[in-house]
Amino acid sequence: MNRYEEVAQAILKAVGGKNNIAEAFHCVARIRLFLKDPRKVADSKLQQIPEIYEFNFTEQQLQILIGNDVNQYYEALMKYINSNKDYSNAKKGKIKMSRSIERDKKLADQIVELVGGKSNISSLIHCVTRLRFKLKDENKANDEAIKELKGVMGVAHAGGQYQVIIGNDVADIYDQIIPLLDTNIKEKTSDNEEGNTNIFNRFIKLLTRIFTPFLGTLAAAGVLKGFLVLLTVLHVLSAKSGTYLILNAAGDALFYFLPIMVGFSTARAFKINEFVGAVIGGALCYPALVAAYQAKQSIDFLGIPVVLMSYPQTLIPAIVAVWLASILYKFLNKYLPASLRLIFTPLITIAISVPLTYLVVGPITSWLSQGLASIVLWIYARASVLAGFVLAGIWQAVVLMGLHWAFIPIFLNNIATKGFDPINAMLYCTVFGQTGAALAMVIKAKDVKFKEVGWPAIISGFLGITEPIIYGVTLPHKKSFIFGSIGSAFGGAIAAIANAKMFGGFASGGIFGIPMFIDQKAGINFSFIGFCLSLVAAFVIAFIITFIWGDKVTSGDDNKKQVQLAEVKDESINAPVSGTVVELNQVKDDVFSAGTIGKGIAIMPDNDEVRAPFAGKVVSVFPTKHAIGLKSENGVELLIHLGIDTVNLSGKYFSSKVVDGQKVEKGDLLETFDRAKIQKAGYDTVVPVIVTNSVDFDEIIIEKKSGTHVGFTDQLLVAAVDQEKRAVRAVPA
């Protein structure tokens, strides 16, 4: 048993055992437990666990502050909570949603609404930390309201995209948004919409589409190659050993066959069959033709001489070749009979595109690639120190605007044509500059919540991801962002003086990419030492000036502004279905019966109609139609859940009469459902009625006792708030 498991067992004993836990999840530094009976918690036992910094009850949950290893403690805890549970018969949809998933879904709903609704969304993708929307009208998006959402770090308009910065949980929020949108909307962008943006934005967007899908893998392969170089330079591993050859194949495969990856991704960007793009890219690095080039063999195509060139590891030839192929592909798809398209559209496209690439596209683009690399290096050679200082100083601002995508082809093209790239070597220190500034802010801070955000962000910074630092730590306190950029500027200048270079791959940032700047032939030389000094200088300078002149975040009102709490008022809630009242703790579902989602009551229905219990709007009709989310004019957020586990019916026996965003009046028909068929299918038809934002109200009053019959005009619940107690809450400035 490891220490994480020992602590997990100690926590379980202190909170009354695993059977006393209704729900468990975690955030960046805390384990959060919803308990069935809080009276069973033994404070003295929790205090005896040295790994626990503090604990408290907040919003009906026990919060245990346990630090950066929260993931490991949580996994150990869940191991014991879920022991002896059998999930062998569980199917998709049968595992109940946790409180954290409900929270993600709520944030997803809010984001979709605030960007102008699903009708305003043309497409959606995500990268490491950002949701990247293509909106029909960006003016409909409410920037300020989105920035205020808990879980959102900021927004940006860049590269023809509306970007919502989420951080490390972006994939979870993305997964919750996609079901709210039209089918395949993330792939849907019309030609007209493309034409509405300027050429530069369209170019940036194209690069984003091409490189985003495999950029993480590209960086991972580069890191692997960098470590192999380090191991050989230190004589830990021989370049002739089988171990080296196999690992080098793993690290180098993506770069050697880069035309295939780029061809596949470019085909997707231009909306043609991805495998056609992969075949065109594969033809550029076909072994027989590569061997013919290396042997300086002369070949022709139908009597036309072919200028053979080296295409493995190249970038631009594959992009241009697939772009031209996409024009032919779409033309053939438009005019060929439907019965012939499946085979003859790719056949004709490949048969024409590949020879054309070897005859025209390949040589021209290769010369252009060489020329571009030569121009970049010529400029660098004549103003390297100034370029390093200026580019590194503004680089993180460029990243914020999403314009860094324009530089990635330059980095890769330099490596493909020259074998090295000095530009990324100058910019690499900027991650460490922002990390140094963030560390100074966190050390100075007195606000515990700020530290909870800051420490994980700093760890992300050392791993090369700066968005959590920028949006969570430095940018809200503008001076620290500027100080981080100043430190980066000096680091960039030092890298330029040392003539630092990136070799044979792509480094996205962080400590694991450092070995990629070692020259395999020269080893650890002045250039690499100067590069390392640039990282140290950026970090130390940013840390010192931020520590001296940066803001000090306190838990008081000094560095906070006041904003009004969500406007809520007393609300009367009628019965949405007719039937017999059932106490919530009698519902055969732990999430509902324990009040995990919120306070409320349940009804065993005696008819098949669901009606609006108040005036308001429809927030969400679940895709399976088994649940409806409403929001009243006075701020009550209500969930009407039709039956238990009825999500498994996939909408069968349910008929919705309203849509998301629709305004409703009290008594309006929302939905009908067939109780008899649902019961025959083996499902409990009890209807929980839950106020999901119960914490916004002082009291949720249950007006009807268990066993009482209610109709649509009967008052079921009252959400009450003492207006005199409604104060303001503080948020970081």
XYZ file of C-alpha atoms in Angstrom:
733
model
C 0.000 0.000 0.000
C 1.442 3.394 -1.012
C 1.076 6.662 0.890
C -1.784 7.896 -1.329
C -3.817 4.809 -0.473
C -3.007 5.170 3.235
C -4.253 8.783 3.218
C -7.364 7.797 1.244
C -8.238 5.142 3.830
C -7.668 7.641 6.658
C -10.013 10.134 4.968
C -12.706 7.477 4.529
C -12.544 6.582 8.218
C -12.710 10.261 9.202
C -15.813 10.983 7.104
C -17.810 7.978 8.292
C -16.872 5.418 5.655
C -17.463 5.165 1.922
C -21.180 4.538 2.413
C -21.511 8.059 3.803
C -20.223 9.589 0.548
C -22.936 10.526 -1.951
C -20.596 12.059 -4.518
C -16.885 12.830 -4.826
C -14.888 14.946 -7.251
C -11.834 17.176 -7.171
C -10.543 20.511 -8.472
C -6.993 21.822 -8.778
C -6.027 21.297 -5.138
C -9.071 20.062 -3.183
C -11.051 16.857 -2.843
C -14.759 17.703 -2.581
C -17.142 15.266 -0.894
C -20.951 15.421 -0.763
C -21.892 13.532 2.406
C -25.145 11.804 3.251
C -24.740 12.608 6.949
C -22.212 15.400 7.737
C -22.581 14.633 11.456
C -20.477 11.484 10.981
C -17.354 13.511 10.123
C -14.654 13.292 12.812
C -12.772 16.594 12.679
C -10.078 15.299 15.016
C -9.241 12.423 12.654
C -8.961 14.770 9.667
C -6.668 17.061 11.666
C -4.352 14.125 12.368
C -3.674 13.543 8.640
C -0.479 15.554 7.913
C -1.135 15.717 4.132
C -4.324 17.760 4.696
C -3.621 21.498 4.848
C -7.156 22.469 5.864
C -10.773 21.359 5.531
C -14.150 23.052 5.751
C -17.833 22.713 4.815
C -18.863 25.016 1.949
C -22.069 24.874 -0.096
C -23.144 21.507 1.334
C -19.830 19.846 0.655
C -16.712 18.901 2.610
C -13.671 20.492 0.967
C -10.271 18.989 1.780
C -7.264 21.059 0.698
C -4.548 18.522 -0.107
C -2.247 20.255 -2.621
C -0.699 19.442 -5.981
C -0.978 15.638 -5.664
C -4.758 15.857 -5.488
C -5.148 13.615 -8.567
C -3.274 10.736 -6.938
C -5.158 11.073 -3.633
C -8.476 11.267 -5.492
C -7.702 8.167 -7.584
C -6.779 6.238 -4.446
C -9.975 7.428 -2.745
C -12.135 6.403 -5.699
C -10.419 3.006 -5.739
C -11.797 2.289 -2.253
C -15.172 3.963 -2.845
C -15.781 1.842 -5.944
C -14.421 -1.411 -4.520
C -16.887 -4.325 -4.673
C -18.964 -2.508 -7.309
C -19.748 -4.467 -10.463
C -19.703 -2.446 -13.686
C -19.572 -5.456 -15.997
C -23.139 -4.908 -17.185
C -22.886 -1.138 -17.435
C -23.632 0.263 -20.859
C -23.068 3.720 -22.261
C -25.521 6.089 -20.579
C -26.086 3.942 -17.465
C -23.323 5.436 -15.354
C -24.886 8.397 -13.560
C -23.552 11.862 -14.129
C -21.318 13.200 -11.355
C -21.649 16.672 -9.902
C -18.536 17.730 -11.819
C -20.084 16.625 -15.122
C -23.253 18.529 -14.276
C -21.086 21.579 -13.587
C -19.311 21.179 -16.943
C -22.652 20.845 -18.708
C -23.941 23.992 -17.054
C -20.854 25.911 -18.170
C -21.278 24.505 -21.679
C -24.908 25.676 -21.760
C -23.881 29.155 -20.616
C -21.100 29.453 -23.183
C -23.358 28.410 -26.061
C -26.015 30.887 -24.978
C -23.539 33.756 -24.552
C -21.847 33.284 -27.928
C -25.226 33.885 -29.548
C -26.817 30.457 -29.332
C -26.224 27.343 -31.402
C -27.692 29.029 -34.487
C -24.764 31.494 -34.403
C -22.123 28.728 -34.335
C -20.742 27.537 -37.665
C -17.990 25.285 -36.329
C -16.125 24.376 -33.159
C -12.737 22.801 -32.484
C -10.461 22.903 -29.458
C -6.724 22.953 -28.834
C -4.816 22.421 -25.576
C -6.602 25.148 -23.618
C -9.088 26.936 -25.904
C -12.491 26.413 -27.452
C -12.191 27.806 -30.980
C -15.575 28.875 -32.378
C -16.329 30.038 -35.886
C -19.304 32.359 -35.336
C -21.601 33.728 -38.010
C -21.707 37.053 -36.171
C -19.081 37.682 -33.479
C -20.965 40.826 -32.395
C -23.624 38.574 -30.842
C -21.090 37.132 -28.389
C -21.100 38.744 -24.941
C -17.389 38.978 -24.106
C -17.795 40.425 -20.622
C -20.432 37.923 -19.528
C -18.337 34.994 -20.789
C -15.263 36.282 -18.939
C -17.293 36.332 -15.697
C -18.236 32.641 -15.987
C -16.607 30.403 -13.409
C -14.329 28.099 -15.369
C -13.504 30.597 -18.134
C -10.095 32.305 -18.124
C -10.761 34.781 -20.920
C -11.780 35.315 -24.546
C -9.925 36.335 -27.681
C -10.849 37.369 -31.221
C -8.055 36.060 -33.446
C -7.460 34.384 -36.775
C -11.134 34.545 -37.744
C -12.067 32.616 -34.606
C -13.854 33.407 -31.379
C -11.676 31.778 -28.743
C -12.857 30.943 -25.217
C -9.903 30.090 -22.968
C -10.790 27.275 -20.550
C -7.465 25.771 -19.476
C -6.708 22.121 -18.819
C -10.399 21.096 -18.703
C -11.105 22.293 -22.253
C -11.745 18.774 -23.605
C -14.413 18.129 -20.925
C -16.266 21.356 -21.753
C -15.928 20.665 -25.492
C -17.502 17.223 -24.987
C -20.463 18.853 -23.214
C -20.945 21.539 -25.887
C -20.939 19.275 -28.944
C -24.252 17.503 -28.049
C -25.894 20.931 -27.756
C -25.038 21.803 -31.363
C -26.250 20.554 -34.707
C -24.934 17.172 -35.848
C -21.388 17.424 -37.253
C -21.362 21.173 -36.697
C -17.677 21.092 -35.814
C -17.001 20.145 -39.440
C -19.500 22.597 -40.927
C -18.256 25.843 -42.446
C -19.693 27.181 -45.679
C -17.703 28.767 -48.458
C -19.617 31.982 -47.956
C -18.530 32.153 -44.352
C -14.916 31.658 -45.443
C -15.250 34.561 -47.796
C -16.491 36.909 -45.100
C -13.060 37.082 -43.432
C -9.958 38.783 -44.766
C -7.166 36.842 -46.457
C -4.835 36.963 -43.467
C -7.478 35.576 -41.084
C -8.337 32.843 -43.581
C -4.659 31.939 -43.850
C -4.271 31.762 -40.059
C -7.426 29.683 -39.794
C -6.153 27.286 -42.483
C -2.850 26.804 -40.647
C -4.773 26.223 -37.416
C -6.876 23.523 -39.059
C -3.865 21.814 -40.597
C -1.543 21.761 -37.583
C -3.850 21.592 -34.535
C -4.781 17.872 -34.920
C -1.181 16.609 -34.773
C 0.759 19.440 -33.148
C 0.857 17.688 -29.759
C 2.148 14.490 -31.370
C 4.663 16.528 -33.356
C 5.971 18.111 -30.157
C 6.064 14.718 -28.398
C 8.104 13.200 -31.239
C 10.468 16.172 -31.091
C 10.953 15.736 -27.340
C 11.751 12.036 -27.830
C 14.365 12.891 -30.468
C 15.826 15.557 -28.177
C 16.274 13.099 -25.325
C 17.920 10.587 -27.661
C 20.420 13.278 -28.685
C 21.099 14.032 -25.005
C 21.629 10.348 -24.196
C 24.065 9.888 -27.080
C 25.999 13.083 -26.279
C 26.364 11.890 -22.680
C 27.419 8.447 -23.988
C 24.568 6.758 -22.149
C 23.310 5.254 -25.400
C 25.114 4.336 -28.608
C 23.684 5.606 -31.875
C 24.402 2.159 -33.335
C 22.497 0.202 -30.695
C 19.175 -1.465 -31.414
C 17.551 0.499 -28.582
C 18.565 3.778 -30.190
C 17.471 2.675 -33.668
C 13.995 1.663 -32.498
C 13.407 4.753 -30.346
C 14.803 6.978 -33.088
C 12.370 5.402 -35.537
C 9.534 6.237 -33.127
C 10.700 9.838 -32.773
C 11.707 10.414 -36.397
C 8.834 8.667 -38.207
C 6.479 11.622 -38.048
C 9.138 14.017 -39.347
C 10.360 11.705 -42.115
C 6.801 10.989 -43.253
C 5.613 14.535 -42.536
C 4.153 14.891 -46.064
C 1.716 12.047 -45.271
C 0.564 13.681 -42.013
C 0.318 17.094 -43.626
C -1.459 15.639 -46.665
C -4.057 13.935 -44.481
C -4.648 17.021 -42.322
C -4.711 19.415 -45.316
C -7.289 17.233 -47.064
C -9.483 17.480 -43.969
C -9.010 21.260 -43.908
C -10.155 21.506 -47.551
C -12.978 19.011 -46.925
C -12.009 16.178 -49.239
C -11.283 12.510 -48.495
C -8.371 12.570 -46.009
C -6.868 9.380 -47.432
C -6.510 10.984 -50.850
C -4.374 13.639 -49.175
C -2.382 10.950 -47.356
C -1.709 9.099 -50.635
C -0.442 12.293 -52.299
C 1.815 12.962 -49.300
C 2.948 9.331 -49.266
C 3.927 9.512 -52.938
C 6.291 12.387 -52.075
C 8.319 10.144 -49.759
C 7.946 6.845 -51.635
C 11.170 4.809 -51.070
C 11.913 4.068 -54.763
C 11.722 7.735 -55.744
C 13.715 8.793 -52.667
C 16.402 6.274 -53.695
C 16.343 7.606 -57.275
C 16.955 11.128 -55.968
C 19.803 9.985 -53.714
C 21.387 8.109 -56.649
C 20.987 11.229 -58.835
C 19.039 9.143 -61.314
C 17.318 10.849 -64.258
C 13.660 9.893 -64.828
C 10.777 11.168 -66.948
C 6.997 10.974 -66.959
C 5.472 10.298 -70.387
C 8.649 11.711 -71.905
C 8.627 14.863 -69.738
C 11.804 15.177 -67.605
C 11.213 15.081 -63.836
C 13.354 17.202 -61.540
C 13.761 14.913 -58.547
C 14.081 16.562 -55.158
C 14.076 15.408 -51.524
C 10.539 15.565 -50.209
C 10.640 13.569 -46.925
C 10.328 15.953 -43.944
C 9.028 18.730 -46.213
C 5.932 20.770 -45.489
C 4.904 23.214 -48.203
C 4.924 20.812 -51.203
C 2.306 18.565 -49.591
C 0.074 21.495 -48.554
C 0.062 23.052 -52.033
C -0.313 19.676 -53.790
C -3.353 18.691 -51.710
C -4.881 22.164 -52.095
C -4.739 21.835 -55.890
C -5.981 18.248 -55.655
C -8.964 19.436 -53.606
C -10.091 21.666 -56.487
C -10.065 18.717 -58.888
C -11.669 16.404 -56.304
C -14.609 18.748 -55.697
C -15.067 19.281 -59.441
C -15.237 15.530 -60.068
C -17.599 14.995 -57.139
C -19.908 17.607 -58.586
C -20.080 16.329 -62.159
C -19.458 12.571 -61.996
C -22.541 10.334 -61.646
C -23.156 9.303 -58.050
C -22.544 5.625 -58.910
C -18.973 6.401 -60.070
C -17.825 8.871 -57.415
C -16.695 6.377 -54.786
C -13.891 4.961 -56.955
C -13.352 7.330 -59.857
C -13.184 10.616 -57.952
C -10.133 9.519 -55.889
C -8.719 7.536 -58.846
C -8.653 10.496 -61.247
C -7.560 12.914 -58.508
C -4.574 10.787 -57.486
C -3.624 9.841 -61.054
C -3.425 13.510 -62.062
C -2.241 15.139 -58.821
C 0.774 12.942 -58.066
C 2.476 13.338 -61.483
C 1.627 17.060 -61.486
C 3.230 17.366 -58.054
C 6.476 15.715 -59.213
C 6.563 17.690 -62.458
C 5.553 21.181 -61.284
C 4.323 21.643 -57.716
C 7.177 19.852 -55.957
C 10.119 21.621 -57.619
C 8.520 25.086 -57.444
C 7.457 24.801 -53.802
C 10.786 23.276 -52.792
C 12.636 26.224 -54.336
C 10.219 28.589 -52.594
C 10.774 26.768 -49.297
C 14.525 27.088 -49.668
C 14.137 30.749 -50.566
C 11.887 31.463 -47.586
C 14.335 29.794 -45.216
C 17.253 31.730 -46.716
C 15.411 35.055 -46.385
C 14.493 34.386 -42.745
C 18.051 33.396 -41.859
C 19.499 36.359 -43.812
C 17.380 38.794 -41.774
C 18.247 36.940 -38.576
C 21.991 37.115 -39.325
C 21.882 40.906 -39.683
C 19.739 41.828 -36.688
C 19.655 38.744 -34.500
C 19.974 40.417 -31.085
C 17.347 43.063 -31.856
C 15.077 40.409 -33.371
C 15.493 38.212 -30.291
C 14.730 41.067 -27.894
C 11.664 42.334 -29.793
C 10.144 38.999 -30.843
C 10.585 37.369 -27.439
C 9.228 40.488 -25.740
C 5.969 40.431 -27.722
C 5.659 36.687 -28.320
C 3.165 35.868 -25.564
C 0.962 38.728 -26.763
C 1.160 37.190 -30.249
C 0.086 33.856 -28.742
C -2.845 35.574 -27.006
C -4.058 36.866 -30.367
C -3.669 33.428 -31.935
C -1.211 34.728 -34.530
C 1.570 32.319 -33.538
C 0.204 29.804 -36.041
C 1.760 31.864 -38.838
C 5.230 31.127 -37.418
C 4.909 27.347 -37.111
C 5.405 26.685 -40.857
C 8.514 28.900 -40.690
C 9.970 26.855 -37.819
C 9.262 23.548 -39.561
C 10.370 24.800 -42.969
C 13.715 25.960 -41.574
C 14.299 22.514 -40.071
C 13.200 20.690 -43.231
C 15.409 22.772 -45.555
C 18.379 23.768 -43.351
C 18.315 21.208 -40.561
C 17.907 23.812 -37.803
C 15.785 26.798 -36.747
C 17.054 29.801 -34.761
C 13.693 31.595 -34.446
C 12.045 29.194 -32.010
C 15.318 29.136 -30.058
C 14.863 32.873 -29.370
C 11.193 32.497 -28.451
C 11.476 29.415 -26.264
C 12.387 31.429 -23.167
C 9.044 33.282 -23.155
C 7.340 30.380 -21.365
C 9.923 30.649 -18.593
C 9.519 34.435 -18.414
C 5.799 34.143 -17.699
C 6.443 31.249 -15.294
C 8.965 33.344 -13.330
C 6.500 36.216 -13.047
C 3.744 33.813 -11.946
C 5.957 32.237 -9.282
C 6.714 35.673 -7.811
C 2.981 36.492 -7.759
C 2.073 33.234 -6.013
C 4.831 33.541 -3.400
C 3.749 37.109 -2.580
C 0.027 36.328 -2.552
C -1.945 36.006 0.682
C -5.095 34.801 -1.051
C -5.444 30.996 -0.653
C -7.727 30.686 -3.694
C -5.241 32.589 -5.845
C -2.517 30.174 -4.735
C -4.764 27.223 -5.617
C -4.947 28.517 -9.175
C -1.328 29.682 -9.278
C 0.624 26.580 -8.266
C -0.908 24.209 -10.863
C -0.519 26.968 -13.489
C 3.204 27.234 -12.675
C 3.589 23.479 -13.112
C 1.839 23.780 -16.489
C 4.246 26.595 -17.365
C 7.299 24.414 -16.746
C 5.663 21.833 -19.013
C 5.274 24.422 -21.768
C 1.585 25.451 -21.476
C 1.259 29.150 -20.654
C -2.493 29.819 -20.981
C -3.301 28.848 -17.331
C -0.520 31.200 -16.179
C -1.479 34.061 -18.472
C -5.236 33.992 -17.943
C -5.232 32.796 -14.344
C -2.248 34.664 -12.874
C -0.328 37.278 -14.883
C -2.828 38.863 -17.264
C -5.427 39.726 -14.564
C -2.570 41.633 -12.885
C -1.281 43.366 -15.998
C 2.043 44.488 -14.561
C 3.156 40.902 -13.979
C 2.370 39.978 -17.593
C 4.477 42.918 -18.754
C 7.289 41.997 -16.357
C 7.207 38.421 -17.671
C 7.517 39.792 -21.210
C 10.442 42.033 -20.192
C 12.298 39.036 -18.758
C 11.536 37.139 -21.973
C 12.934 39.961 -24.113
C 16.336 39.758 -22.383
C 16.242 35.966 -22.658
C 15.542 36.187 -26.405
C 18.481 38.555 -26.874
C 20.824 36.151 -25.035
C 19.678 33.233 -27.207
C 20.401 35.324 -30.304
C 23.892 36.279 -29.040
C 24.653 32.585 -28.439
C 23.359 31.714 -31.927
C 21.112 29.074 -30.335
C 19.270 26.707 -32.694
C 16.560 24.087 -32.592
C 17.525 20.854 -34.359
C 15.602 18.126 -36.117
C 12.128 18.486 -34.652
C 9.593 20.822 -33.127
C 9.614 22.007 -29.501
C 6.415 23.564 -28.178
C 7.901 24.711 -24.859
C 8.799 23.547 -21.376
C 11.651 21.711 -19.745
C 11.235 18.503 -21.752
C 11.963 20.258 -25.027
C 15.371 21.592 -23.918
C 17.410 18.641 -25.304
C 16.123 19.474 -28.800
C 18.511 22.447 -28.863
C 21.601 20.226 -28.618
C 23.512 19.837 -31.884
C 24.041 16.078 -32.309
C 27.352 16.691 -34.078
C 28.773 19.455 -31.835
C 27.277 18.223 -28.571
C 26.878 20.548 -25.574
C 28.630 23.639 -26.939
C 28.497 27.406 -26.376
C 25.303 27.652 -28.423
C 23.413 25.233 -26.166
C 24.838 26.727 -22.967
C 23.775 30.180 -24.180
C 20.297 28.812 -24.904
C 20.015 27.458 -21.352
C 21.200 30.824 -19.991
C 18.434 32.519 -21.984
C 15.832 30.411 -20.135
C 17.395 31.140 -16.755
C 17.686 34.874 -17.522
C 14.061 35.164 -18.646
C 12.859 33.314 -15.534
C 15.069 35.139 -13.003
C 14.599 38.667 -14.413
C 10.820 38.230 -14.599
C 10.727 36.769 -11.085
C 12.817 39.567 -9.511
C 11.038 42.559 -11.048
C 7.620 41.006 -10.428
C 8.488 40.198 -6.825
C 9.643 43.809 -6.256
C 7.070 45.777 -8.246
C 4.251 43.300 -8.950
C 0.819 43.336 -7.328
C 0.276 41.590 -4.013
C -2.910 39.545 -4.056
C -4.651 39.480 -0.679
C -7.844 37.871 0.543
C -9.292 41.244 1.546
C -10.769 43.943 -0.649
C -7.488 45.608 -1.672
C -7.080 43.884 -5.004
C -10.713 43.032 -5.713
C -13.653 44.643 -7.351
C -17.275 44.224 -6.386
C -19.876 42.681 -8.639
C -23.513 41.984 -7.904
C -24.645 38.458 -7.131
C -26.943 36.769 -9.615
C -30.310 38.475 -9.374
C -32.751 36.098 -7.700
C -36.139 36.725 -6.103
C -38.824 34.718 -4.349
C -40.399 32.261 -6.778
C -43.468 30.073 -6.551
C -43.071 26.752 -8.370
C -46.177 24.842 -9.403
C -46.285 21.088 -9.964
C -45.013 20.369 -13.512
C -46.826 17.015 -13.555
C -50.001 15.777 -11.946
C -49.639 12.980 -9.410
C -48.651 11.959 -5.882
C -45.841 13.745 -4.009
C -42.813 11.623 -3.046
C -40.047 12.822 -0.730
C -36.758 13.208 -2.547
C -34.921 10.879 -0.171
C -37.285 8.097 -1.263
C -36.235 8.338 -4.917
C -34.219 5.282 -5.963
C -31.295 7.291 -7.275
C -28.430 8.353 -5.004
C -27.753 11.585 -6.901
C -31.334 12.795 -6.417
C -32.070 11.288 -3.009
C -28.919 12.755 -1.431
C -29.677 16.221 -2.798
C -26.405 16.214 -4.717
C -27.780 18.196 -7.649
C -29.998 20.422 -5.519
C -33.050 20.575 -3.270
C -36.557 19.668 -4.359
C -39.307 17.055 -4.349
C -40.550 14.245 -6.580
C -43.937 13.309 -8.046
C -45.276 9.924 -9.125
C -47.283 11.046 -12.193
C -50.811 9.957 -12.986
C -50.987 11.463 -16.496
C -48.668 11.928 -19.466
C -48.203 15.711 -19.617
C -45.464 18.021 -18.393
C -46.359 21.715 -18.010
C -44.373 24.834 -17.180
C -44.376 25.415 -13.388
C -43.582 29.124 -13.811
C -42.969 31.790 -16.436
C -39.462 31.753 -17.855
C -37.498 30.083 -20.623
C -36.351 26.628 -21.640
C -32.638 26.314 -20.917
C -32.188 22.775 -22.163
C -34.222 19.953 -23.603
C -31.940 16.948 -23.237
C -31.223 15.144 -26.537
C -32.894 12.034 -25.090
C -35.917 14.176 -24.052
C -36.018 12.523 -20.632
C -35.214 15.786 -18.821
C -35.948 19.489 -19.207
C -34.033 22.435 -17.765
C -35.930 25.667 -17.112
C -35.039 29.091 -15.742
C -37.678 31.355 -14.236
C -37.875 35.123 -14.587
C -36.860 35.347 -10.917
C -33.718 33.248 -11.364
C -34.790 29.725 -10.354
C -32.997 27.025 -12.351
C -35.200 23.932 -12.364
C -34.567 20.391 -13.568
C -37.576 18.190 -14.365
C -36.310 14.619 -14.727
C -38.861 12.215 -16.236
C -38.191 8.849 -14.634
C -35.059 7.130 -13.355
C -32.378 5.901 -15.804
C -34.754 6.740 -18.673
C -31.801 8.195 -20.553
C -31.326 4.613 -21.747
C -34.544 4.876 -23.786
C -32.787 7.339 -26.122
C -35.909 9.477 -26.519
C -38.352 6.627 -27.071
C -41.808 7.281 -25.558
C -41.019 11.019 -25.091
C -42.322 13.880 -27.247
C -40.968 17.376 -26.634
C -43.162 20.388 -27.446
C -40.549 23.108 -26.821
C -36.972 23.894 -27.895
C -33.933 25.374 -26.187
C -34.254 29.115 -25.569
C -38.041 29.181 -25.974
C -39.988 31.437 -23.606
C -42.852 29.785 -21.750
C -45.724 30.912 -19.558
C -46.969 29.098 -16.469
C -49.087 26.122 -17.557
C -47.682 25.824 -21.105
C -47.309 22.246 -22.353
C -43.616 21.309 -22.362
C -43.655 17.597 -23.166
C -45.709 14.422 -23.258
C -44.517 10.932 -22.341
C -46.028 7.463 -22.350
C -45.976 6.299 -18.710
C -47.403 2.876 -19.478
C -44.777 1.990 -22.073
C -41.970 3.375 -19.919
C -43.119 1.228 -17.007
C -43.486 -1.794 -19.291
C -39.881 -1.247 -20.390
C -38.878 -1.671 -16.739
C -38.242 1.926 -15.678
C -39.378 3.872 -12.614
C -41.549 6.806 -13.771
C -41.123 9.015 -10.677
C -40.352 12.636 -11.642
C -37.766 14.489 -9.492
C -38.259 18.279 -9.558
C -34.957 19.882 -8.511
C -33.872 23.488 -7.947
C -30.306 23.099 -9.231
C -29.162 26.530 -8.011
C -30.468 26.006 -4.477
C -27.371 27.700 -3.025
C -28.509 31.022 -4.548
C -31.569 31.002 -2.278
C -31.865 31.182 1.479
C -34.458 28.417 1.595
C -36.277 25.966 -0.675
C -39.677 25.458 0.969
C -41.562 22.236 0.194
C -45.276 23.088 0.178
C -46.746 19.599 -0.178
C -46.260 16.591 2.076
C -45.393 13.126 0.850
C -48.521 11.252 -0.284
C -50.421 14.439 -1.207
C -51.988 14.595 -4.667
C -51.053 17.663 -6.745
C -52.289 19.109 -10.012
C -50.784 21.617 -12.417
C -52.242 24.605 -10.557
C -50.959 23.499 -7.142
C -47.965 25.234 -5.581
C -45.263 22.616 -5.036
C -42.153 24.564 -3.954
C -41.139 28.092 -2.986
C -37.605 29.362 -3.571
C -37.169 32.082 -0.949
C -34.458 34.713 -0.584
C -33.937 37.338 2.106
C -33.265 40.427 -0.034
C -31.767 42.313 2.888
C -29.006 39.722 3.156
C -28.113 39.816 -0.535
C -24.689 41.442 -0.523
C -22.007 41.626 -3.135
C -19.269 39.120 -3.717
C -15.658 39.896 -4.465
C -13.771 38.692 -7.538
C -10.132 39.186 -8.473
C -9.462 42.469 -10.222
